[in-house]
């Protein structure tokens, strides 16, 4: 429905969203972890990379929230 509106694209799936933030050293970490974890779990390499990307995103949000809270206290 959203994709039919001019100027809007279809929403990203969860795997694409998780992998979107994997740049530089974070991508290297995800690449190093994806294979071994995928072999030992029912998840694919892409799903593991997406989970690592999502974890890095959550950590970034937590860091920013903590910094804002500290700034408000001073």
mmCIF file of C-alpha atoms in Angstrom:
data_model
loop_
_atom_site.group_PDB
_atom_site.id
_atom_site.type_symbol
_atom_site.label_atom_id
_atom_site.label_comp_id
_atom_site.label_asym_id
_atom_site.label_seq_id
_atom_site.Cartn_x
_atom_site.Cartn_y
_atom_site.Cartn_z
ATOM 1 C CA UNK A 1 0.000 0.000 0.000
ATOM 2 C CA UNK A 2 2.755 2.484 0.898
ATOM 3 C CA UNK A 3 4.798 1.477 -2.162
ATOM 4 C CA UNK A 4 2.025 2.698 -4.472
ATOM 5 C CA UNK A 5 2.210 6.258 -3.138
ATOM 6 C CA UNK A 6 4.593 8.383 -5.227
ATOM 7 C CA UNK A 7 7.772 9.213 -3.315
ATOM 8 C CA UNK A 8 7.542 6.251 -0.938
ATOM 9 C CA UNK A 9 9.314 2.921 -1.145
ATOM 10 C CA UNK A 10 8.209 -0.412 0.217
ATOM 11 C CA UNK A 11 9.196 -0.937 3.870
ATOM 12 C CA UNK A 12 12.446 -2.779 4.581
ATOM 13 C CA UNK A 13 12.319 -6.313 5.885
ATOM 14 C CA UNK A 14 13.935 -7.088 9.255
ATOM 15 C CA UNK A 15 17.112 -8.587 7.763
ATOM 16 C CA UNK A 16 17.750 -5.574 5.524
ATOM 17 C CA UNK A 17 17.078 -3.216 8.404
ATOM 18 C CA UNK A 18 19.500 -5.050 10.690
ATOM 19 C CA UNK A 19 22.242 -5.132 8.063
ATOM 20 C CA UNK A 20 21.858 -1.462 7.140
ATOM 21 C CA UNK A 21 24.132 -0.241 9.924
ATOM 22 C CA UNK A 22 26.948 -2.681 9.320
ATOM 23 C CA UNK A 23 29.807 -0.517 8.087
ATOM 24 C CA UNK A 24 33.547 -0.717 8.705
ATOM 25 C CA UNK A 25 34.657 -2.697 11.731
ATOM 26 C CA UNK A 26 31.074 -3.582 12.646
ATOM 27 C CA UNK A 27 30.672 -5.342 9.298
ATOM 28 C CA UNK A 28 33.927 -7.220 9.901
ATOM 29 C CA UNK A 29 32.674 -8.381 13.291
ATOM 30 C CA UNK A 30 29.374 -9.502 11.773
ATOM 31 C CA UNK A 31 31.178 -11.338 8.956
ATOM 32 C CA UNK A 32 33.482 -13.113 11.415
ATOM 33 C CA UNK A 33 30.619 -14.196 13.663
ATOM 34 C CA UNK A 34 27.995 -15.041 11.033
ATOM 35 C CA UNK A 35 29.494 -18.250 9.659
ATOM 36 C CA UNK A 36 30.212 -20.085 12.916
ATOM 37 C CA UNK A 37 26.934 -19.028 14.535
ATOM 38 C CA UNK A 38 24.913 -19.981 11.448
ATOM 39 C CA UNK A 39 26.512 -23.435 11.411
ATOM 40 C CA UNK A 40 25.536 -24.030 15.031
ATOM 41 C CA UNK A 41 22.044 -22.551 14.896
ATOM 42 C CA UNK A 42 18.962 -22.705 12.677
ATOM 43 C CA UNK A 43 19.650 -19.162 11.409
ATOM 44 C CA UNK A 44 21.214 -18.177 8.086
ATOM 45 C CA UNK A 45 24.363 -16.065 7.696
ATOM 46 C CA UNK A 46 22.215 -13.106 6.671
ATOM 47 C CA UNK A 47 19.994 -13.433 9.736
ATOM 48 C CA UNK A 48 23.017 -13.573 12.045
ATOM 49 C CA UNK A 49 24.513 -10.486 10.391
ATOM 50 C CA UNK A 50 21.179 -8.717 10.836
ATOM 51 C CA UNK A 51 21.072 -9.671 14.517
ATOM 52 C CA UNK A 52 24.598 -8.321 15.034
ATOM 53 C CA UNK A 53 23.614 -5.107 13.255
ATOM 54 C CA UNK A 54 20.515 -4.786 15.416
ATOM 55 C CA UNK A 55 22.604 -5.338 18.552
ATOM 56 C CA UNK A 56 25.019 -2.581 17.533
ATOM 57 C CA UNK A 57 22.052 -0.299 16.833
ATOM 58 C CA UNK A 58 20.543 -0.954 20.264
ATOM 59 C CA UNK A 59 23.900 -0.313 21.945
ATOM 60 C CA UNK A 60 24.187 2.976 20.076
ATOM 61 C CA UNK A 61 20.714 4.058 21.175
ATOM 62 C CA UNK A 62 21.513 3.165 24.791
ATOM 63 C CA UNK A 63 24.739 5.181 24.601
ATOM 64 C CA UNK A 64 22.954 8.236 23.194
ATOM 65 C CA UNK A 65 20.161 8.035 25.781
ATOM 66 C CA UNK A 66 22.705 7.808 28.609
ATOM 67 C CA UNK A 67 24.624 10.784 27.219
ATOM 68 C CA UNK A 68 21.450 12.873 26.977
ATOM 69 C CA UNK A 69 20.470 11.963 30.541
ATOM 70 C CA UNK A 70 23.914 12.947 31.809
ATOM 71 C CA UNK A 71 23.688 16.212 29.924
ATOM 72 C CA UNK A 72 20.312 16.969 31.493
ATOM 73 C CA UNK A 73 21.690 16.417 35.008
ATOM 74 C CA UNK A 74 24.443 18.997 34.624
#
